[in-house]
PDB file of C-alpha atoms and ligand atoms in Angstrom:
ATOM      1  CA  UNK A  81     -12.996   2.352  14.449  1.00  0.00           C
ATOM      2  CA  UNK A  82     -15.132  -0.287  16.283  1.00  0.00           C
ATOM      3  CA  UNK A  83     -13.887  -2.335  18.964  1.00  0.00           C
ATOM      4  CA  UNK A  84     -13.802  -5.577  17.288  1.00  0.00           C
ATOM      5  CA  UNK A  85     -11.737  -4.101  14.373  1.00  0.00           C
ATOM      6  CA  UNK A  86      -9.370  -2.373  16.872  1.00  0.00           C
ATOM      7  CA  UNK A  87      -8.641  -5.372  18.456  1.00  0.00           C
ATOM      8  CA  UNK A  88      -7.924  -7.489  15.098  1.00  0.00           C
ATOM      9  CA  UNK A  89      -5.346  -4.888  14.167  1.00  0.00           C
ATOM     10  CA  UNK A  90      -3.808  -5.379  17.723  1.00  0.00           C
ATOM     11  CA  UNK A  91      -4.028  -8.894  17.381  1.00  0.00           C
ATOM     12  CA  UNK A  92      -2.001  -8.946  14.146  1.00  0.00           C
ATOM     13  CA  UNK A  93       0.394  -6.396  14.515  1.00  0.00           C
ATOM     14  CA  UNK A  94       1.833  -8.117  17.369  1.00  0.00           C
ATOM     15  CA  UNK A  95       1.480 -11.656  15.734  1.00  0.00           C
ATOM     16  CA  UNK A  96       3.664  -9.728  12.633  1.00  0.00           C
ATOM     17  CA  UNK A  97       6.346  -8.402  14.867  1.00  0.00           C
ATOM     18  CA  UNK A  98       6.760 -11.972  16.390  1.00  0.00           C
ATOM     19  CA  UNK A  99       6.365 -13.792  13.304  1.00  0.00           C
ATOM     20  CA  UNK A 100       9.361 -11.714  11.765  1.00  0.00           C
ATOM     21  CA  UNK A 101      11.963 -11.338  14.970  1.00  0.00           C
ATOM     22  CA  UNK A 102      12.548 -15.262  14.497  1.00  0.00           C
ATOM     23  CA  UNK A 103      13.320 -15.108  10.611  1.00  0.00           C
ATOM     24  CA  UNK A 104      16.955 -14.209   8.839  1.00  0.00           C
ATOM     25  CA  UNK A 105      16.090 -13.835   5.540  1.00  0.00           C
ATOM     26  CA  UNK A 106      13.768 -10.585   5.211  1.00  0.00           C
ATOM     27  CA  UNK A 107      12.145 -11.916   2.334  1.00  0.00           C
ATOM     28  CA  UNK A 108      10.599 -14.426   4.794  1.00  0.00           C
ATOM     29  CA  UNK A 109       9.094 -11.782   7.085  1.00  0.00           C
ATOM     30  CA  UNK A 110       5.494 -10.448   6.665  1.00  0.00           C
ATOM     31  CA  UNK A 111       7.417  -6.858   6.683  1.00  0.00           C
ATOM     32  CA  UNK A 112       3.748  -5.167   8.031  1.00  0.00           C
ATOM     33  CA  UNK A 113       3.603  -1.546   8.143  1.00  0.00           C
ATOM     34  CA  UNK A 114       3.761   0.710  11.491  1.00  0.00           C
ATOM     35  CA  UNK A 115       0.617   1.025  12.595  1.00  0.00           C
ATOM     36  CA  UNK A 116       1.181   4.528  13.232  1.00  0.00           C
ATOM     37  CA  UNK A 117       1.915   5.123   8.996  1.00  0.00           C
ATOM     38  CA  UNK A 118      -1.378   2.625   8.701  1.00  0.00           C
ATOM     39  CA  UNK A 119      -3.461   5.236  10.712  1.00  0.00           C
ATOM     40  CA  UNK A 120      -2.235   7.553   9.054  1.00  0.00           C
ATOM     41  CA  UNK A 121      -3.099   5.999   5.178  1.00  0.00           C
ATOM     42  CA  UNK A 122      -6.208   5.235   6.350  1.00  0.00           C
ATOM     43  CA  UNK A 123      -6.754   8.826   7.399  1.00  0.00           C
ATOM     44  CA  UNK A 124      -5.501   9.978   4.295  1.00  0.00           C
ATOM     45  CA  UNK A 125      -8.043   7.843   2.296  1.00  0.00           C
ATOM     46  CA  UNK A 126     -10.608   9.664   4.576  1.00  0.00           C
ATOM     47  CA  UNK A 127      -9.603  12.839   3.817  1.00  0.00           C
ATOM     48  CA  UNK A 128      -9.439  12.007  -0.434  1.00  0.00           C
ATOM     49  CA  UNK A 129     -12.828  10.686  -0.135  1.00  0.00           C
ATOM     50  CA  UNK A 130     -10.989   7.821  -2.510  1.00  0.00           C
ATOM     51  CA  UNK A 131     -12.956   5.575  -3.771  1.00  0.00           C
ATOM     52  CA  UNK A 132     -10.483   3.543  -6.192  1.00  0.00           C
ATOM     53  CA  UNK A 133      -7.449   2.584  -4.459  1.00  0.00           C
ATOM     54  CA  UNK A 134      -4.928  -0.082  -5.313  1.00  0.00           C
ATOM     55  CA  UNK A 135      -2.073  -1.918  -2.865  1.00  0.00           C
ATOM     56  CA  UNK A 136       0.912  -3.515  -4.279  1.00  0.00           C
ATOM     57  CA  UNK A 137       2.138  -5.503  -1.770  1.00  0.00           C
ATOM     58  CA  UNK A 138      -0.268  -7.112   0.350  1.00  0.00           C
ATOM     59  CA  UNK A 139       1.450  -9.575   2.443  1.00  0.00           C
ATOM     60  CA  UNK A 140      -1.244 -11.104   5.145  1.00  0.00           C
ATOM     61  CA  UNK A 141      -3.179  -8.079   4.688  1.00  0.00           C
ATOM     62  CA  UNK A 142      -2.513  -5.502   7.964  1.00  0.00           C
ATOM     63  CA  UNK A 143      -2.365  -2.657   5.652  1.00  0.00           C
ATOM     64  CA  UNK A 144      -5.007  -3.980   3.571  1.00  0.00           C
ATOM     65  CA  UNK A 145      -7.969  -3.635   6.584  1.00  0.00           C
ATOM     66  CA  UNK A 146      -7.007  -0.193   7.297  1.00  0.00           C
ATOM     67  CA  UNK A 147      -7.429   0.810   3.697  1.00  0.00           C
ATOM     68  CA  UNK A 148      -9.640  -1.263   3.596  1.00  0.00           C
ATOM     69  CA  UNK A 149     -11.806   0.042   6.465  1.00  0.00           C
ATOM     70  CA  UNK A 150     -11.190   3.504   5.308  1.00  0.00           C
ATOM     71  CA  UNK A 151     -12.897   2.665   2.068  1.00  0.00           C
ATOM     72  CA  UNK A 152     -16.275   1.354   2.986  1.00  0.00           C
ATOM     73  CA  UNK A 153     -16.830   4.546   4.941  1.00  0.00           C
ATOM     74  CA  UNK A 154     -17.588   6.496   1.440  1.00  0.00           C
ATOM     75  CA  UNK A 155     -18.588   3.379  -0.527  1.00  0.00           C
ATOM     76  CA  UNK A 156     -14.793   2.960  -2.210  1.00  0.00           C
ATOM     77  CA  UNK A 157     -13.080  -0.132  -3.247  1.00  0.00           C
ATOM     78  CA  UNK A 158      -9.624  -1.796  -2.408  1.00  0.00           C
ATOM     79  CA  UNK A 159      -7.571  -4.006  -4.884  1.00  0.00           C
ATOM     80  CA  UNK A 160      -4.393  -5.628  -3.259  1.00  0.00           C
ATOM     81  CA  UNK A 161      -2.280  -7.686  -5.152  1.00  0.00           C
ATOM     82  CA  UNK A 162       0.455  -9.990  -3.731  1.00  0.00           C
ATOM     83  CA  UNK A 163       2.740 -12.176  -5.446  1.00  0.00           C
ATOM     84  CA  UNK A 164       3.035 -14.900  -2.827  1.00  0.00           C
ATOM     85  CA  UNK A 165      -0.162 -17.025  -2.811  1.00  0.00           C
ATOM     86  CA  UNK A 166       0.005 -18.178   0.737  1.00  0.00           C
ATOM     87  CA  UNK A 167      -0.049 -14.494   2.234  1.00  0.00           C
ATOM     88  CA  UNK A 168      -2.634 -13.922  -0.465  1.00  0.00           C
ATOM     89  CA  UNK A 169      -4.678 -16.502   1.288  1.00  0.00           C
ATOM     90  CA  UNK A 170      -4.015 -15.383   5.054  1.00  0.00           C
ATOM     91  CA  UNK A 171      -4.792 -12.053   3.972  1.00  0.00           C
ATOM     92  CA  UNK A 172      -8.190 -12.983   2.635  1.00  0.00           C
ATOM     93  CA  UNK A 173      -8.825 -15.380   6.360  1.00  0.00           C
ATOM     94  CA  UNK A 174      -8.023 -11.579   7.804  1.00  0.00           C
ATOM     95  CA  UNK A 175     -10.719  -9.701   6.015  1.00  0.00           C
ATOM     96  CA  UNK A 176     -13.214 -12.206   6.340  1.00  0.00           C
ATOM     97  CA  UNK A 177     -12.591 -11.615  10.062  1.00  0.00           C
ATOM     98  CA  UNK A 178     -12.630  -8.237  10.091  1.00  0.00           C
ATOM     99  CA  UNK A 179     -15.978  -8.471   7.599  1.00  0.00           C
ATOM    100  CA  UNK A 180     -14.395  -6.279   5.533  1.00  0.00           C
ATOM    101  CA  UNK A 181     -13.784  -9.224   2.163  1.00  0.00           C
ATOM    102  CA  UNK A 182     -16.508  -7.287   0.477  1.00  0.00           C
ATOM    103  CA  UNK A 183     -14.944  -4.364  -0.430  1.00  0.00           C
ATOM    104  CA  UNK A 184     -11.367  -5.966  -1.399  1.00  0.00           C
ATOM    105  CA  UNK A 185     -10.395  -7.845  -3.888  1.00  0.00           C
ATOM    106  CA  UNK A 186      -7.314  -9.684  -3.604  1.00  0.00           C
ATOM    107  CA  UNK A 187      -5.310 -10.750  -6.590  1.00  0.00           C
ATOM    108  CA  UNK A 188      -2.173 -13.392  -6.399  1.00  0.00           C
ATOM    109  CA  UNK A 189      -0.291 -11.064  -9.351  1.00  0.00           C
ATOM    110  CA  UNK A 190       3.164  -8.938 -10.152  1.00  0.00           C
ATOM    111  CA  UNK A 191       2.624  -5.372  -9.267  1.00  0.00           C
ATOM    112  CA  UNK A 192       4.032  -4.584 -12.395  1.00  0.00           C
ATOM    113  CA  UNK A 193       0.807  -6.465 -14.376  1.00  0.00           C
ATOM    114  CA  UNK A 194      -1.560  -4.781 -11.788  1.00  0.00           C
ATOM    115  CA  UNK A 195      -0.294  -1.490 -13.162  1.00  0.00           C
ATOM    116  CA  UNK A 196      -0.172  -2.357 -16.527  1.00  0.00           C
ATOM    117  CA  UNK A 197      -3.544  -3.822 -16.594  1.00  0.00           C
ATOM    118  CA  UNK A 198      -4.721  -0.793 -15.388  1.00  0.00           C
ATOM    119  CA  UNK A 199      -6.800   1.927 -17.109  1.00  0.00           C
ATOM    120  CA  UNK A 200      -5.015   5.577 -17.395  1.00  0.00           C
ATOM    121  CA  UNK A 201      -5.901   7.418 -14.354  1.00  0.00           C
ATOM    122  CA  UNK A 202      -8.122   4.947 -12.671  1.00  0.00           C
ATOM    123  CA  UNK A 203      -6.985   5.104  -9.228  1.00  0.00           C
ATOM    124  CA  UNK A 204      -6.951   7.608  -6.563  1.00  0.00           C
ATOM    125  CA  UNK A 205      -4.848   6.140  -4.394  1.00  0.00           C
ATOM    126  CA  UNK A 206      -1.758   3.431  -4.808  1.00  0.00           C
ATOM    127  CA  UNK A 207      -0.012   2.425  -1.156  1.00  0.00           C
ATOM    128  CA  UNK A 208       3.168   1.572  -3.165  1.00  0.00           C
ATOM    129  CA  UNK A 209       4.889  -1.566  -0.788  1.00  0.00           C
ATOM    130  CA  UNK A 210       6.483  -4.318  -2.386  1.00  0.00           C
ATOM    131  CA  UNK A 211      10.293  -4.835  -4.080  1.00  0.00           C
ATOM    132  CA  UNK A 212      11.884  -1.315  -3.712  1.00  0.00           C
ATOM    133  CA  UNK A 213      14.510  -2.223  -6.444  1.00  0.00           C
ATOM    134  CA  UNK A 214      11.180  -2.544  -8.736  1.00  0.00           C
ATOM    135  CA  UNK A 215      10.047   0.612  -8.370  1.00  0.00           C
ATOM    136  CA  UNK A 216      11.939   3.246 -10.983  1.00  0.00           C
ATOM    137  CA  UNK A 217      10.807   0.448 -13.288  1.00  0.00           C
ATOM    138  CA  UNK A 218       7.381   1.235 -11.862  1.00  0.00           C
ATOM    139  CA  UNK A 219       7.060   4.969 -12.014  1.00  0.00           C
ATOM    140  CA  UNK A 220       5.635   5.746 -15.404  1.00  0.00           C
ATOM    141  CA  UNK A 221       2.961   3.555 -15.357  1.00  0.00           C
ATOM    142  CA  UNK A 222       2.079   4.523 -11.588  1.00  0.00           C
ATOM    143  CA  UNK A 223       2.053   7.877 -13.300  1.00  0.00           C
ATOM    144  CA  UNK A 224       0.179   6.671 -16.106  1.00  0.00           C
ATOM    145  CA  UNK A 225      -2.356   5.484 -13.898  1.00  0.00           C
ATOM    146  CA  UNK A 226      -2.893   7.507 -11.155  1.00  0.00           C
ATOM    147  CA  UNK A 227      -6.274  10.226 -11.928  1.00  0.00           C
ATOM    148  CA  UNK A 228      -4.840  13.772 -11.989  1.00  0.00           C
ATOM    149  CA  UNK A 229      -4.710  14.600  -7.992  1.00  0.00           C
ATOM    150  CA  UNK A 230      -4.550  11.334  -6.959  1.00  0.00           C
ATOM    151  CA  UNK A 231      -2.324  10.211  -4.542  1.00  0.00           C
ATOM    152  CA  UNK A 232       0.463   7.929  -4.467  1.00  0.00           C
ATOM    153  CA  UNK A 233       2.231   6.726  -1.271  1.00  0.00           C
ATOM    154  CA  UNK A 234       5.024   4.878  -0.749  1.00  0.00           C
ATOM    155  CA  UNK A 235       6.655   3.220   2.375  1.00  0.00           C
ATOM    156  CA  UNK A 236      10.090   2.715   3.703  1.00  0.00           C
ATOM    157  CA  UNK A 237      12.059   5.909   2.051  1.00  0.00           C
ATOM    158  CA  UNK A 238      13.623   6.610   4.981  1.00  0.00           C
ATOM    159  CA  UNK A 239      15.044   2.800   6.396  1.00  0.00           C
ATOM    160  CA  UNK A 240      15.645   2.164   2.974  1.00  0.00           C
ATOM    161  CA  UNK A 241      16.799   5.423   1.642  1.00  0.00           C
ATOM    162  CA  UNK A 242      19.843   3.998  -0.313  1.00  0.00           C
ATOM    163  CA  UNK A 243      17.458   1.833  -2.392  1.00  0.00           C
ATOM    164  CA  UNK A 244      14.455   3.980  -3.282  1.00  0.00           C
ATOM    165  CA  UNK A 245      17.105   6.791  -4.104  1.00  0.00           C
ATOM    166  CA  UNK A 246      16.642   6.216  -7.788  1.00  0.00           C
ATOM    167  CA  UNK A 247      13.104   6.312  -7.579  1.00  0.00           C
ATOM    168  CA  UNK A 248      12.660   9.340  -5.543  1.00  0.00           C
ATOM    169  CA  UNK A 249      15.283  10.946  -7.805  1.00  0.00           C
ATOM    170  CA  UNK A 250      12.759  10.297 -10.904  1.00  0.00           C
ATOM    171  CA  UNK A 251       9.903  11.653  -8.573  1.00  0.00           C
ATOM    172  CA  UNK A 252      11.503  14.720  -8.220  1.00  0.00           C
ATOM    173  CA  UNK A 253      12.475  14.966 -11.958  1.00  0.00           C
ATOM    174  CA  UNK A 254       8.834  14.729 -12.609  1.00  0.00           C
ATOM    175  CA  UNK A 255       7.279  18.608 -13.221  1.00  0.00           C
ATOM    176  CA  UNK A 256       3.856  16.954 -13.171  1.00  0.00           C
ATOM    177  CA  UNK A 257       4.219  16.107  -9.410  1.00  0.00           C
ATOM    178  CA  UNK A 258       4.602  17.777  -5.985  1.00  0.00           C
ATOM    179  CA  UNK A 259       5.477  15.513  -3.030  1.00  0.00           C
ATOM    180  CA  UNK A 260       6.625  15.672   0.663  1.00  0.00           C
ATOM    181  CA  UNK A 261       8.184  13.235   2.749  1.00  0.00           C
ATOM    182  CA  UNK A 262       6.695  11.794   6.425  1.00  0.00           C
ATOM    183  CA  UNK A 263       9.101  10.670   8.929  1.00  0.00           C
ATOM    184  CA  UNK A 264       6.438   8.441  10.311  1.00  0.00           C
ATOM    185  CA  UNK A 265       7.062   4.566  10.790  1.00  0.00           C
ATOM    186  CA  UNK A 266      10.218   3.711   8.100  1.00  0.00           C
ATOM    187  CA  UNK A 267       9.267   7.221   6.131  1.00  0.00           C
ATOM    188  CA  UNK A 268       6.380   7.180   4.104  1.00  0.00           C
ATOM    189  CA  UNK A 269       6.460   9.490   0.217  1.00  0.00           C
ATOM    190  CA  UNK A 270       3.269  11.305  -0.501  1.00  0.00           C
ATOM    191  CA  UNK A 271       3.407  12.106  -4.319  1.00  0.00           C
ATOM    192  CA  UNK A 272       0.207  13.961  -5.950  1.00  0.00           C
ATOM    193  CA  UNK A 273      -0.025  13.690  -9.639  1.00  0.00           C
ATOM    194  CA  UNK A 274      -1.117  17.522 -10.922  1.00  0.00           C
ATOM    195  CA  UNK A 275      -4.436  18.100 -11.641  1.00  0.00           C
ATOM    196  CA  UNK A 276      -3.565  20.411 -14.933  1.00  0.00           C
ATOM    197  CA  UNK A 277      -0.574  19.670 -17.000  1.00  0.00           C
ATOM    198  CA  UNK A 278       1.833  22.455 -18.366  1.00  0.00           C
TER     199      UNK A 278
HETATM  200  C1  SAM B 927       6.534  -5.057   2.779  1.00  0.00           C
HETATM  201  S1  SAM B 927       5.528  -6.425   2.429  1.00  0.00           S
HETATM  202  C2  SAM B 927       3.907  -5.702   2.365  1.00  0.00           C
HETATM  203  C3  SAM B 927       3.371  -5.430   3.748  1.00  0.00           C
HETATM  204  C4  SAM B 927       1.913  -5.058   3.760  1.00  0.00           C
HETATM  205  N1  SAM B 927       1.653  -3.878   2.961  1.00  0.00           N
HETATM  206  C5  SAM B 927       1.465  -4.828   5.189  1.00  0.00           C
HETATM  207  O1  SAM B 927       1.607  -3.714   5.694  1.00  0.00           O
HETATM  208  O2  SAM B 927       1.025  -5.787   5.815  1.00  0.00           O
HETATM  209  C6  SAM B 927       5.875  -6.639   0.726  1.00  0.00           C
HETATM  210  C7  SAM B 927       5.016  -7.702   0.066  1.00  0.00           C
HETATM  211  O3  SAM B 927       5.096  -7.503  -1.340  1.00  0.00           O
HETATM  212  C8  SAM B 927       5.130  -8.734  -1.978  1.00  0.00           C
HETATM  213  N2  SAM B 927       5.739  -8.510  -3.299  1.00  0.00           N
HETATM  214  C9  SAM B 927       7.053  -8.379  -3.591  1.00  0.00           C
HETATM  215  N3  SAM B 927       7.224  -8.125  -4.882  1.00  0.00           N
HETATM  216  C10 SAM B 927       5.984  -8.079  -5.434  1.00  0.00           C
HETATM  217  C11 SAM B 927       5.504  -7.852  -6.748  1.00  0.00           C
HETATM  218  N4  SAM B 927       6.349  -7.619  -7.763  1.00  0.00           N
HETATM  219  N5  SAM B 927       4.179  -7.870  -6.951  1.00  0.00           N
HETATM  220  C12 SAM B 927       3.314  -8.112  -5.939  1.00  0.00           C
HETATM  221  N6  SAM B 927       3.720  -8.334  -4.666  1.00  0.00           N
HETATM  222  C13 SAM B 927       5.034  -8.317  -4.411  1.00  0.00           C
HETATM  223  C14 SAM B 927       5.931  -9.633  -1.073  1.00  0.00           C
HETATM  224  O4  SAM B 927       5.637 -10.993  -1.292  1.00  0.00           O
HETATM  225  C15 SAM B 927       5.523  -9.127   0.318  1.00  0.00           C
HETATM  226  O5  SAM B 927       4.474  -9.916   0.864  1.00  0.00           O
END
């Protein structure tokens, strides 16, 4: 990664730790990922070689330049979409500085309409990070959508084990999956969608 981009990520990390130690309500908080689980997405979009990946959840967009920067390497594209316009914005002001806004596009939509807008297994990689309580609601279409050994991932499972219990229990109903947990950061799901059915 190249020094200017290293920096960047430094730079907003530790602007997203402080922005979120003053604020009560956690919906208020920019929520960014461990940058430990980031490296570690990144280096998993590496290793797919994936070329189509989609965020849900993009808050001011730290996750979103180390996909993002993982992309370009092998000509791939990101699409992040974020509910809250605002964040939407700061996240595009962060790419631009990174001069990575070329191979993103950010869209101010519900998760939810991302997936259902989207083509049956277009994507080889979703970074799953927005409403947990959303998510069972989520999970055929992310299976719906996802190209047969593509890669889902999915943050938080183990701070917020109690709420993405439902989910995870319809991930491991699923015959057409195998998955493993990562006690990295607040526990990050790796699901991989079969390549042959039956
Ligand atoms: C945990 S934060 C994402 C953090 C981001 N991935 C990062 O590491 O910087 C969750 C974000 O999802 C957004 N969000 C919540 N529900 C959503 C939905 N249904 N569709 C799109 N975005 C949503 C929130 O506004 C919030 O900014």
């Amino acid at each position: 990664m190249d020094q200017h981009l290293s920096a960047l990520l430094d730079e907003l990390h530790q602007y997203g730790v402080a922005h979120d130690a003053g604020k009560t309500d956690r919906l208020d908080r920019l929520r960014n990922l461990e940058p430990e689980t980031a490296a570690l997405l990144a280096l998993l979009v590496r290793a797919t070689c994936a070329r189509s990946v989609l965020e849900l959840g993009t808050s001011n967009g730290y996750s979103t330049l180390w996909l993002a920067a993982a992309v370009r390497e092998h000509g791939g594209r990101l699409t992040s979409v974020e509910l809250d316009a605002g964040r939407s914005a700061q996240a595009a002001g962060n790419l631009e500085r990174a001069g990575l806004a070329d191979v993103v596009e950010l869209r101010v939509e519900d998760a939810a309409d991302a997936l259902a807008r989207s083509a049956d297994a277009h994507w080889d990689l979703v970074f799953l990070d927005a409403e947990r309580p959303a998510y069972p609601g989520y999970w055929p279409e992310l299976l719906r959508v996802l190209r047969p050994g593509g890669l889902l991932a999915v943050d938080n499972v183990l701070s917020h084990a109690d709420e993405v219990a439902a989910f995870r229990a319809l991930v491991s109903a699923e015959r057409g999956v195998s998955e493993a947990l990562v006690p990295v950061g607040a526990g990050l799901l790796l699901v991989v969608r079969a390549r042959l059915s039956g």
